[in-house]
Every structure is written in C-alpha cells, then in structure tokens.
Amino acid sequence: MFVSAPPARAALCAAAVATISSATPAAVAGPSADALHAYERTYRATRARTRVRIDGRPDDEVWRRAPVDDRFVERQPELGGHPPVRTAFQVAYDDRALYVFVYVEMPPASIRVRTLRRDSFGIYDDDDIVLKIDPLHDRRTAYVFGINAAGAQIDSLALEDGRVFLGQWDGVWEAKTRRTATGYQAEFRIPFATLGVRGTQSTHMGFDISRDHADRNATYDWRLIVPPASPASASNFGVLEGIEGIRSGRAIEFVPYVLGRTDFRPTFSADPRKRPNVAAGGNVRVQLGTASYVEGTLLTDFAQVEVDNVQVASDRFPLFFPERRPFFINGLDTFNFGVPGQAQLFFSRRIGLVDRKPVAIAGGLKGYGREGPVSFGVLHVQTLGSKEDPVRGLPDADPTSTTVGRLRVQATDTVNVGVMALGNYVFGDHASDSASGGIDAQLISRDGRVQGYGFVAGSWVRHPASTGTFDETGSALAAPASPARTTMGTTAYASVTYRGLYVRPRTSWLYSTRNFEAPLGFYRRPGTGRHEAGIDFVPRPRDLGLREIAIGPTYAADVSPDYGRLLTQTVSGRISFVWRAGAQLNYSVGHLRDDVQMPFVLFGYEVPARLYSGMTQNASFRLGGRRPVQFRVGYGVREAFDGIIHRPSVRATIRMGPHVTIDGGYDHVVGYVGKRDQSFDFGYANGSLTIAFTPNVAIDNMVRLDLSPGNEGFGLQSRLRARYLPGSDIFVVYRTQVPFGSQALSSPYHELIVKVTYYFRAILQDRRARRS
C-alpha cells in the first residue's frame, strides 16, 4: 500500500506548486509557435569546377556562381525578429567535400574574441559561425562545426535530435577566417568522409547555419531553432539540395601513435598490461558503403583524455560519468540505447575501465553505419586485464571479451525501431559471463515538438562461485562462501514529451525486475518502477528585460517491482527567470519521502534502513551573456535521513583575453545525519587554467580536489596539445594524484607522457568512377 506525504508538508508543497503554475501563456503576448516553425529553408548547392582553396577569401571560381542566401532570423534575444546586421552564405561541393563560405557584416571594432583554444565551449560566447549538418537527413543526428572570428575551431556530435550531446567528438575538417572592412568572412571545407557520405547519384542533407553576435548577446539562425529545441536539433534544420554525382571514393583513415611514459621510478616495462614506458598502436577506419565503416584499434591508448570531474553523491545511488574516449565515441549514434545517465543497456565506460582506472585494451573491431533505412553497428573489444599497482594507477582486473550488436530501421520519416544484443565474458579463476538485449522505438514529429521513446529489454547473468573471506585476524568469517548462480531479469521504459514554445508537458515510466542487471550498461536504480510526470508553462514577457519564465510542477515515484511498496516519492515545483542579457534565476521546492531498504554509509556514517521524509529547496543565480567574467552561485538544502544537508556552490569563468581562461567551481557539503554528533563538513573543487598560444597550440591545467570522507586527494593533469597537421597532434601530459587525510598512507601517483599521432587518409576510387 502506498503511503502519502505528511499532510502539513504535502499541503505546503501543493500550495507552492499551485502558485507557481497559475500563470498561463495567454497572459503574455508573443509570437505564434506555428508561425515560428514555418520558417522553412531550402538551399541548392553548386558544383565546383576547379579546386577550392580554404583561405577565407571568396576568389575561387565557384563563389562567383553559387547563389547567396541571407535569410537569417533572430533566435535571441527577440525570437523570430529581424537581425540588425547582415549574414549571408554560399554552399559548394566537389567529389571530396562540402564547402561553405559565410559573410558576416558588423563594425570591425565591435568584433569580440576571448577564446583561442580549440574545442573550448567559450567559442560560443565569441563572434562565431556554426555549421550544423544532418548528412543522412534522418532528422536525428547533427555534426556541428564552429569557428570564431580569430579562427579557433570547435566540433561536436549531437544525437537523438539534440537529446545526447558529445563535445568530445573530434572530426577532421578545415576552416579559415579573414577580417574585412565590413566584418569578417569564414570559409569551411567539410570532407564527405567526415560526414560519412560516399559516392551517390543524388542526396539532400539537413543543414543550418547559426551566427553568434557577442556585442548584442544575440544568435541568428538561417533556419530558426525554436525553443526549447537544442541548438543542434536536427528536426529543426533546413534542407541542402543539389549534391549530385559524387564520386568521393572509399576513404581509408589511419592514425598511428607512438608514446613514451615515465612514472619517475627506476623501472622499465614494455608490457601493455602495466602502463608501459614505451608503446605504439593505432586506429584504422575503412569506408565500406555510402555511410558505413569498419574501424579497428590495436593497443589503444587514451593518455590525452581529460580526467573526470570530482562528484560527490548525497544518497546511495551511483554517479554518472560521461564517455570521453575517442574510439568509443565514433559511431555512438548507432549504439545508443536507453536514457543516458538513468537507464542505458549499453554504457561504453564499462569496457576498459575499473573503478574509473584504465585497463589495457588489446584491440577492438567496430562496424557501423547506415545503408538506406537501416542503421547497424557491431563492436568487439578484448581487454588484457591487470594486477593491482597503485603506483602505476592499475586496478585488479581480469581479461574480458565484450561484443555488442545493434540494428535500427527508419520505418517512416518520424518513427524508427531497433534491436540490440550484448555479451560479456570475464576470464580468470572467477570466470563469469552475461548477455542482454532488447528492442526500442522512437518517435520524433516533423517539427520536433512531439517526441516519444520506449524499449523492452532483458538480461541473463551467470555469477561465479565465491569462497569465504576472513577478517584481518583470520578468526572470523567476514563474507560467507556462495555457490554459482544465474539470474534473469527484464526492464521496460516509455516516455512522451511535448516541446512546445509555451507549454511543455512530459511523462515517463521506467521498470526493472528485482533480478535485472545491466553489467554493460548504467542503471541508476535497478529493481524498481519509476513514474514521473511534469509540465512547464513558459510565458515570454517583453518587460523587465526578460526572455522567458518557466514555471511548473513535477511528481515522481519509485515503487517496488511488485508495485506493493512505495519507495521514494517527490512532489516539487520550480520557477525560472531568464533575462535577455544572459542572467538566470532558478528556485525549486519539494517534499521527498524516502523508504531506505538497506543500510548504507554516507559521509562516513551508517544510515539505517527505514522511512525518512523532509523538504528540499534549491536556488541558483547565473550571470552569463558572453561576458568576460561569468559566474553561478547556488544553494541547496535537504532534510534527509533524520538530518539536514546544506550544499552551497559557486562556479566562475574568467577570460583574460583570448589567450588565458580560468574556469573553476567549488561545492561545500555540511550537515549531519541521524544524530547531531554524526556531522560532516567538507568540500570539493574542479578547476582549469587554459593558455592558448594559437588556435592549434594550447596548455590545459586541470585541478581536482576531493575532501569527502574516505576519498581525500588532490589531482592535477597538465596537457599540452599541438595540432601540426589536420587530425595530427603532439600531446605532452603530466598527471598526478596525491592522497591525504584518511588516505595519506596510499602511494602518490605521478606520470609524464609524450604522445605523437599522425592522421593519414587515402581515397580509393570505385571501379565505375575510374571507368567514367
């Protein structure tokens, strides 16, 4: 039987929700959502007759023939308004690449550039141009290429109509900018190989161009992106036509690397299982079909990958860390199954990482792509395992063999259905294996406003037998022996969202049986049923400098798998103010009821299994708006586990000109659980100092400080990246992890790495192309 929230606090929360939900969009004048979605755009590309040189100058022959389009619309601050300055572009192509030339008009003295570092999100706060391309026009996938007025580049990949954003994706492309007397110009070359497009008689793509105008804190789109759609929402793009008779050939890309590493000990190893002092390996990718690839990796190394941020949980559920490793990001659109950060059947960080420490990968093979309406993916990875070595940063891990298969069919323009299967085998004395799989379906309406997603999946896991373990004295049994066992379970999910301009309802349902496991996935709370529903009302007033206000209630409940017991219940409401100048104020209040089933340890104290309830409040203020100094302050308080948890936080970004950026945040956690003498008072911080010498040479210094009980430590990663050719880099990385406090007896970890990569690409012409 479900238990309701205490009457007094439930009434208080209901009153707050009713108050902040009382406004309606009819009370505030604004543009019609249907009128805004009516800004359809189509452009016809022109074939280049001669070689196009990327230099930011429109003096190539094709730019004298290609039509000029300047139909840009303001997205912010005035949604649907006419930009006060002109932006125009042309598009051309040849057998190898797509070319885009953009003309930006503005007073030269007002051009703002505060970022030179490649792949910095600060580029979006500068005067910049961003191309967004949906090469297969599936209205779900977007390749994003941006460049600011000084030539600093950024690229990313957006999946599921902008629902999943991968800033770690790194493509091979060229772009140059040039200042003029009337503003600046940008010229792009995007290889069809980067977009996954090979020879075809005729094709059309989803296409959009956005311009950020820093002086006005404004953004202009060729095809207007209507909120709340992501800026990379492919369903909102225009159409690029006229690309015909491409004979781009078959691309072969090879990226070898060589590496030298020292951990400052008088030892040497070339064993790939032990973080060797010298290593070599590489990746190769071969294009098979119009948009299909086979990719292989040998002795993969991710030394240059950015370290994870410190996170600290205030409950008993696992934290989610995003994937950053390049081999696993390529083709991830095909392998996506589930809800990121909540319920994923496949989560690539389960491969080659144990307790967030790397395990050597012997090799991997991946095939992925799309032929007609069918998308497919196959992945196999073999890890080598390792013996625990804190000095070298190695965990204790057995070799594993992992295989993933994925198939998705575009049934209609708005619906796709798919299937996924996964298998994992762990070698060694305690060998185990598992398998899982499921089917899913997704709906995205033509205008992107209605979105639905659902899946049904199952798991089979064979657990090995374990022997009993004794305590430190050897006299008492710390963990009893257990026989081998096999578990089977099922899970399902369904959600529907309406992303309207003024009203945004949503509902979702997630269920998994008690025996369901996702050994290759991520489930925040398996063995429960979760129901969630909410609605936001979003008036867009024209007074007080406001852009929009979002207000609305949310209800969520977690129940036992048999639906016989309410585990967690949250009733909450929120209000958010967004100003045109870039400021944002948020406030939420709610009541949480939490039935803890098993005791757990939080901040060094045991929380008993029983029913808890209390209020939660969160407030934050952010000042952004393309300023050189941006900050966010927040404060959260929660009555939890017969105690109270306070969490103040601060974030700041300081751009000291285009060469130096300081970015950091600090969170503090203070309070008690149970009894007042079970108190805690600690903080954690993540920060970075970036020095960009040129758009292709930069040093990133990343600091991680964790003062949480039992995890005290300081981490530093300094990384020099120098791109000497397109796709080719030199990395020099210093990394250290120094424990202290309760972890002071652990050994510090230091290493210095020099890694050199070289990007090689060859194009093999098809036989019919050579004959013609």
Short mmCIF file of C-alpha atoms in Angstrom, two decimals, residues 247-561:
data_model
loop_
_atom_site.label_atom_id
_atom_site.label_comp_id
_atom_site.label_asym_id
_atom_site.label_seq_id
_atom_site.Cartn_x
_atom_site.Cartn_y
_atom_site.Cartn_z
CA ARG A 247 32.40 10.11 -56.76
CA SER A 248 34.15 10.56 -53.45
CA GLY A 249 35.64 7.09 -53.42
CA ARG A 250 36.33 4.86 -50.46
CA ALA A 251 38.11 6.59 -47.56
CA ILE A 252 40.82 4.80 -45.59
CA GLU A 253 41.94 6.62 -42.46
CA PHE A 254 44.88 5.50 -40.36
CA VAL A 255 46.02 7.18 -37.13
CA PRO A 256 49.12 5.51 -35.63
CA TYR A 257 50.69 6.71 -32.41
CA VAL A 258 53.94 6.35 -30.53
CA LEU A 259 54.21 7.04 -26.83
CA GLY A 260 56.77 7.42 -24.10
CA ARG A 261 55.82 7.35 -20.41
CA THR A 262 57.61 7.58 -17.08
CA ASP A 263 56.25 7.25 -13.57
CA PHE A 264 59.55 8.56 -12.13
CA ARG A 265 60.54 5.15 -10.77
CA PRO A 266 63.77 3.32 -11.70
CA THR A 267 61.82 0.63 -13.55
CA PHE A 268 61.06 -0.06 -17.19
CA SER A 269 58.29 -2.07 -18.80
CA ALA A 270 57.05 -2.61 -22.35
CA ASP A 271 54.24 -4.90 -21.16
CA PRO A 272 50.96 -3.35 -22.42
CA ARG A 273 49.18 -4.66 -19.32
CA LYS A 274 51.31 -2.48 -17.00
CA ARG A 275 51.01 1.04 -18.46
CA PRO A 276 54.26 0.58 -20.41
CA ASN A 277 57.05 3.11 -20.63
CA VAL A 278 57.07 2.83 -24.42
CA ALA A 279 54.14 1.89 -26.61
CA ALA A 280 52.83 2.05 -30.14
CA GLY A 281 49.49 1.32 -31.71
CA GLY A 282 46.79 2.99 -33.69
CA ASN A 283 43.34 3.15 -35.20
CA VAL A 284 42.26 2.43 -38.76
CA ARG A 285 38.90 3.21 -40.35
CA VAL A 286 37.75 1.98 -43.78
CA GLN A 287 34.64 3.24 -45.52
CA LEU A 288 32.67 0.34 -46.94
CA GLY A 289 29.43 1.81 -48.22
CA THR A 290 27.75 5.16 -48.71
CA ALA A 291 27.69 5.70 -44.95
CA SER A 292 29.17 2.58 -43.39
CA TYR A 293 32.58 1.95 -41.82
CA VAL A 294 34.78 -0.69 -40.27
CA GLU A 295 37.08 0.66 -37.57
CA GLY A 296 39.84 -1.20 -35.76
CA THR A 297 42.10 -0.35 -32.87
CA LEU A 298 45.26 -2.04 -31.63
CA LEU A 299 46.82 -1.46 -28.18
CA THR A 300 44.56 1.53 -27.71
CA ASP A 301 45.82 4.34 -25.50
CA PHE A 302 43.82 7.26 -24.12
CA ALA A 303 46.60 9.14 -22.32
CA GLN A 304 45.43 12.50 -23.67
CA VAL A 305 41.81 12.14 -22.48
CA GLU A 306 40.67 14.69 -19.92
CA VAL A 307 40.29 13.41 -16.35
CA ASP A 308 36.83 13.11 -14.82
CA ASN A 309 35.43 15.83 -12.61
CA VAL A 310 35.06 15.13 -8.89
CA GLN A 311 31.45 14.32 -7.98
CA VAL A 312 30.01 13.58 -4.54
CA ALA A 313 26.62 11.90 -4.05
CA SER A 314 24.19 12.78 -1.27
CA ASP A 315 22.39 9.45 -1.47
CA ARG A 316 23.09 5.77 -2.10
CA PHE A 317 22.84 5.70 -5.90
CA PRO A 318 25.75 5.58 -8.39
CA LEU A 319 27.12 8.67 -10.11
CA PHE A 320 27.23 9.02 -13.88
CA PHE A 321 30.47 9.97 -15.67
CA PRO A 322 30.37 10.69 -19.42
CA GLU A 323 32.38 8.83 -22.05
CA ARG A 324 35.45 10.76 -23.26
CA ARG A 325 37.49 8.16 -25.19
CA PRO A 326 37.57 8.72 -28.99
CA PHE A 327 37.30 5.09 -30.14
CA PHE A 328 34.05 4.61 -28.25
CA ILE A 329 32.56 7.95 -29.31
CA ASN A 330 32.81 7.32 -33.08
CA GLY A 331 29.60 5.64 -34.19
CA LEU A 332 27.97 6.10 -30.78
CA ASP A 333 24.79 7.32 -32.50
CA THR A 334 24.29 3.76 -33.72
CA PHE A 335 24.90 2.11 -30.33
CA ASN A 336 22.71 4.48 -28.32
CA PHE A 337 20.01 2.52 -26.44
CA GLY A 338 18.13 3.82 -23.41
CA VAL A 339 18.17 7.04 -21.40
CA PRO A 340 21.68 8.47 -20.75
CA GLY A 341 22.51 8.79 -17.07
CA GLN A 342 19.41 6.90 -15.97
CA ALA A 343 18.76 3.65 -17.84
CA GLN A 344 21.26 2.55 -20.52
CA LEU A 345 21.53 -1.02 -21.72
CA PHE A 346 24.97 -0.22 -23.16
CA PHE A 347 27.41 2.19 -21.48
CA SER A 348 30.84 2.08 -23.13
CA ARG A 349 32.67 3.06 -19.92
CA ARG A 350 32.05 -0.50 -18.70
CA ILE A 351 34.78 -1.51 -21.18
CA GLY A 352 38.42 -0.88 -20.29
CA LEU A 353 37.73 0.95 -17.02
CA VAL A 354 37.51 -0.47 -13.49
CA ASP A 355 36.78 1.94 -10.66
CA ARG A 356 37.49 4.70 -13.22
CA LYS A 357 41.04 3.37 -13.69
CA PRO A 358 42.17 2.24 -17.17
CA VAL A 359 42.63 -1.40 -18.11
CA ALA A 360 44.76 -2.13 -21.19
CA ILE A 361 42.79 -2.82 -24.37
CA ALA A 362 44.46 -5.37 -26.63
CA GLY A 363 42.30 -4.43 -29.57
CA GLY A 364 38.85 -3.74 -30.84
CA LEU A 365 36.84 -4.00 -34.03
CA LYS A 366 33.78 -1.96 -34.84
CA GLY A 367 31.49 -1.82 -37.84
CA TYR A 368 28.78 0.80 -38.05
CA GLY A 369 26.84 2.93 -40.48
CA ARG A 370 23.69 3.20 -42.50
CA GLU A 371 22.54 1.79 -45.80
CA GLY A 372 19.16 3.10 -46.91
CA PRO A 373 16.73 2.99 -43.99
CA VAL A 374 18.86 0.53 -41.98
CA SER A 375 21.45 1.61 -39.40
CA PHE A 376 23.71 -1.04 -37.92
CA GLY A 377 26.61 -1.47 -35.53
CA VAL A 378 28.81 -4.30 -34.29
CA LEU A 379 31.50 -3.85 -31.64
CA HIS A 380 34.01 -6.32 -30.19
CA VAL A 381 36.70 -5.38 -27.65
CA GLN A 382 39.26 -7.53 -25.83
CA THR A 383 40.92 -6.20 -22.70
CA LEU A 384 44.15 -7.63 -21.26
CA GLY A 385 43.44 -7.31 -17.56
CA SER A 386 45.90 -6.13 -14.94
CA LYS A 387 47.23 -6.72 -11.45
CA GLU A 388 46.64 -4.01 -8.88
CA ASP A 389 49.50 -1.49 -8.76
CA PRO A 390 48.62 1.84 -7.10
CA VAL A 391 51.93 3.42 -8.15
CA ARG A 392 51.16 2.79 -11.83
CA GLY A 393 47.45 3.51 -11.33
CA LEU A 394 46.37 -0.03 -12.20
CA PRO A 395 43.28 -1.80 -10.83
CA ASP A 396 42.89 -5.52 -10.22
CA ALA A 397 41.01 -6.68 -13.33
CA ASP A 398 40.61 -9.93 -15.25
CA PRO A 399 40.69 -10.00 -19.08
CA THR A 400 37.27 -9.53 -20.64
CA SER A 401 35.74 -10.08 -24.05
CA THR A 402 32.80 -7.84 -24.98
CA THR A 403 30.52 -7.95 -28.02
CA VAL A 404 27.69 -5.56 -28.89
CA GLY A 405 25.31 -5.66 -31.86
CA ARG A 406 22.79 -3.02 -32.88
CA LEU A 407 20.24 -2.70 -35.69
CA ARG A 408 17.85 0.19 -36.31
CA VAL A 409 15.33 0.69 -39.12
CA GLN A 410 13.87 4.04 -40.16
CA ALA A 411 10.29 2.79 -40.58
CA THR A 412 8.84 6.20 -41.55
CA ASP A 413 10.00 9.81 -41.62
CA THR A 414 9.08 10.10 -37.95
CA VAL A 415 9.46 6.58 -36.49
CA ASN A 416 12.42 4.23 -36.12
CA VAL A 417 12.61 0.82 -34.43
CA GLY A 418 15.66 -1.12 -33.36
CA VAL A 419 17.16 -4.11 -31.60
CA MET A 420 20.33 -4.53 -29.51
CA ALA A 421 22.21 -7.56 -28.17
CA LEU A 422 25.21 -7.60 -25.82
CA GLY A 423 27.52 -10.26 -24.44
CA ASN A 424 30.39 -10.14 -21.97
CA TYR A 425 32.78 -12.84 -20.76
CA VAL A 426 35.26 -12.39 -17.90
CA PHE A 427 38.23 -14.78 -17.92
CA GLY A 428 40.21 -15.99 -14.91
CA ASP A 429 39.69 -18.04 -11.77
CA HIS A 430 36.28 -16.48 -11.22
CA ALA A 431 35.05 -16.56 -14.80
CA SER A 432 31.59 -15.15 -15.44
CA ASP A 433 29.51 -14.25 -18.43
CA SER A 434 26.41 -12.24 -19.19
CA ALA A 435 24.06 -11.40 -22.02
CA SER A 436 21.38 -8.80 -22.50
CA GLY A 437 19.28 -7.41 -25.30
CA GLY A 438 16.15 -5.55 -26.20
CA ILE A 439 14.05 -3.70 -28.73
CA ASP A 440 13.33 0.02 -28.83
CA ALA A 441 11.32 2.56 -30.82
CA GLN A 442 11.46 6.31 -31.19
CA LEU A 443 9.04 8.92 -32.50
CA ILE A 444 10.06 12.46 -33.45
CA SER A 445 7.39 14.53 -35.17
CA ARG A 446 8.29 16.51 -38.28
CA ASP A 447 8.63 19.75 -36.35
CA GLY A 448 10.41 18.05 -33.43
CA ARG A 449 7.81 19.14 -30.89
CA VAL A 450 6.37 15.70 -30.10
CA GLN A 451 8.91 13.07 -29.06
CA GLY A 452 8.36 9.59 -27.75
CA TYR A 453 10.74 6.79 -26.85
CA GLY A 454 10.39 3.31 -25.38
CA PHE A 455 12.16 -0.02 -25.02
CA VAL A 456 11.77 -3.54 -23.64
CA ALA A 457 14.90 -5.50 -22.66
CA GLY A 458 16.15 -8.46 -20.64
CA SER A 459 19.34 -9.70 -19.01
CA TRP A 460 20.99 -13.03 -18.20
CA VAL A 461 23.98 -13.12 -15.84
CA ARG A 462 25.99 -16.11 -14.60
CA HIS A 463 27.75 -15.30 -11.33
CA PRO A 464 30.74 -17.45 -10.30
CA ALA A 465 31.01 -19.25 -7.00
CA SER A 466 32.94 -17.43 -4.28
CA THR A 467 34.92 -18.70 -1.35
CA GLY A 468 34.52 -17.31 2.14
CA THR A 469 36.80 -14.49 3.29
CA PHE A 470 38.04 -13.83 6.83
CA ASP A 471 38.65 -10.61 8.69
CA GLU A 472 42.11 -9.22 9.45
CA THR A 473 42.58 -11.53 12.44
CA GLY A 474 41.80 -14.59 10.35
CA SER A 475 39.41 -15.91 13.01
CA ALA A 476 36.04 -14.51 11.94
CA LEU A 477 34.23 -15.00 8.65
CA ALA A 478 33.83 -11.59 7.02
CA ALA A 479 31.93 -12.84 3.94
CA PRO A 480 30.43 -16.34 3.59
CA ALA A 481 31.01 -18.56 0.59
CA SER A 482 28.34 -18.54 -2.11
CA PRO A 483 27.60 -21.06 -4.87
CA ALA A 484 27.47 -20.21 -8.56
CA ARG A 485 24.12 -18.76 -9.60
CA THR A 486 22.32 -17.45 -12.63
CA THR A 487 19.92 -14.50 -12.67
CA MET A 488 17.46 -13.31 -15.29
CA GLY A 489 15.50 -10.09 -15.38
CA THR A 490 13.55 -7.68 -17.57
CA THR A 491 13.21 -3.93 -17.94
CA ALA A 492 10.99 -1.52 -19.89
CA TYR A 493 10.71 2.22 -20.49
CA ALA A 494 8.28 4.63 -22.16
CA SER A 495 8.21 8.42 -22.38
CA VAL A 496 6.32 11.15 -24.21
CA THR A 497 7.35 14.80 -24.33
CA TYR A 498 5.79 17.82 -26.00
CA ARG A 499 8.38 20.55 -26.57
CA GLY A 500 6.08 23.49 -27.14
CA LEU A 501 7.08 27.11 -27.10
CA TYR A 502 4.74 27.99 -24.23
CA VAL A 503 3.60 24.66 -22.73
CA ARG A 504 5.88 21.63 -22.20
CA PRO A 505 4.26 18.55 -20.62
CA ARG A 506 6.22 15.32 -20.14
CA THR A 507 5.71 11.89 -18.67
CA SER A 508 7.86 8.78 -18.37
CA TRP A 509 7.77 5.26 -16.93
CA LEU A 510 10.75 3.03 -16.17
CA TYR A 511 10.54 -0.51 -14.78
CA SER A 512 13.01 -3.29 -14.00
CA THR A 513 12.52 -6.55 -12.13
CA ARG A 514 14.40 -7.36 -8.95
CA ASN A 515 16.85 -9.67 -10.76
CA PHE A 516 17.53 -7.36 -13.68
CA GLU A 517 21.20 -6.42 -14.10
CA ALA A 518 22.99 -4.33 -16.71
CA PRO A 519 26.66 -5.39 -16.47
CA LEU A 520 27.44 -3.48 -19.68
CA GLY A 521 25.06 -0.62 -19.00
CA PHE A 522 24.17 2.03 -16.48
CA TYR A 523 21.05 1.85 -14.32
CA ARG A 524 20.79 4.36 -11.52
CA ARG A 525 18.21 2.33 -9.59
CA PRO A 526 17.54 -1.18 -10.93
CA GLY A 527 14.85 -3.37 -9.41
CA THR A 528 12.21 -0.63 -9.17
CA GLY A 529 9.42 1.00 -11.10
CA ARG A 530 9.62 4.77 -11.62
CA HIS A 531 6.81 7.08 -12.68
CA GLU A 532 7.39 10.75 -13.45
CA ALA A 533 5.17 13.49 -14.83
CA GLY A 534 5.52 17.22 -15.06
CA ILE A 535 4.55 20.28 -17.02
CA ASP A 536 6.21 23.65 -17.56
CA PHE A 537 4.39 26.80 -18.56
CA VAL A 538 6.71 29.20 -20.35
CA PRO A 539 5.42 32.74 -20.85
CA ARG A 540 7.74 35.02 -22.83
CA PRO A 541 7.18 38.53 -21.44
CA ARG A 542 8.54 41.66 -23.09
CA ASP A 543 9.04 43.62 -19.87
CA LEU A 544 11.92 43.92 -17.38
CA GLY A 545 14.37 42.61 -19.95
CA LEU A 546 13.03 39.05 -19.59
CA ARG A 547 13.28 36.46 -22.33
CA GLU A 548 11.17 33.76 -20.68
CA ILE A 549 9.78 32.45 -17.41
CA ALA A 550 9.37 28.72 -16.81
CA ILE A 551 7.07 27.53 -14.04
CA GLY A 552 5.59 24.15 -13.28
CA PRO A 553 5.15 21.11 -11.03
CA THR A 554 6.76 17.66 -11.14
CA TYR A 555 5.71 14.41 -9.50
CA ALA A 556 7.94 11.32 -9.31
CA ALA A 557 7.57 8.00 -7.52
CA ASP A 558 9.72 4.88 -7.26
CA VAL A 559 7.99 1.64 -6.29
CA SER A 560 8.99 -1.95 -5.64
CA PRO A 561 8.88 -4.29 -8.66
#
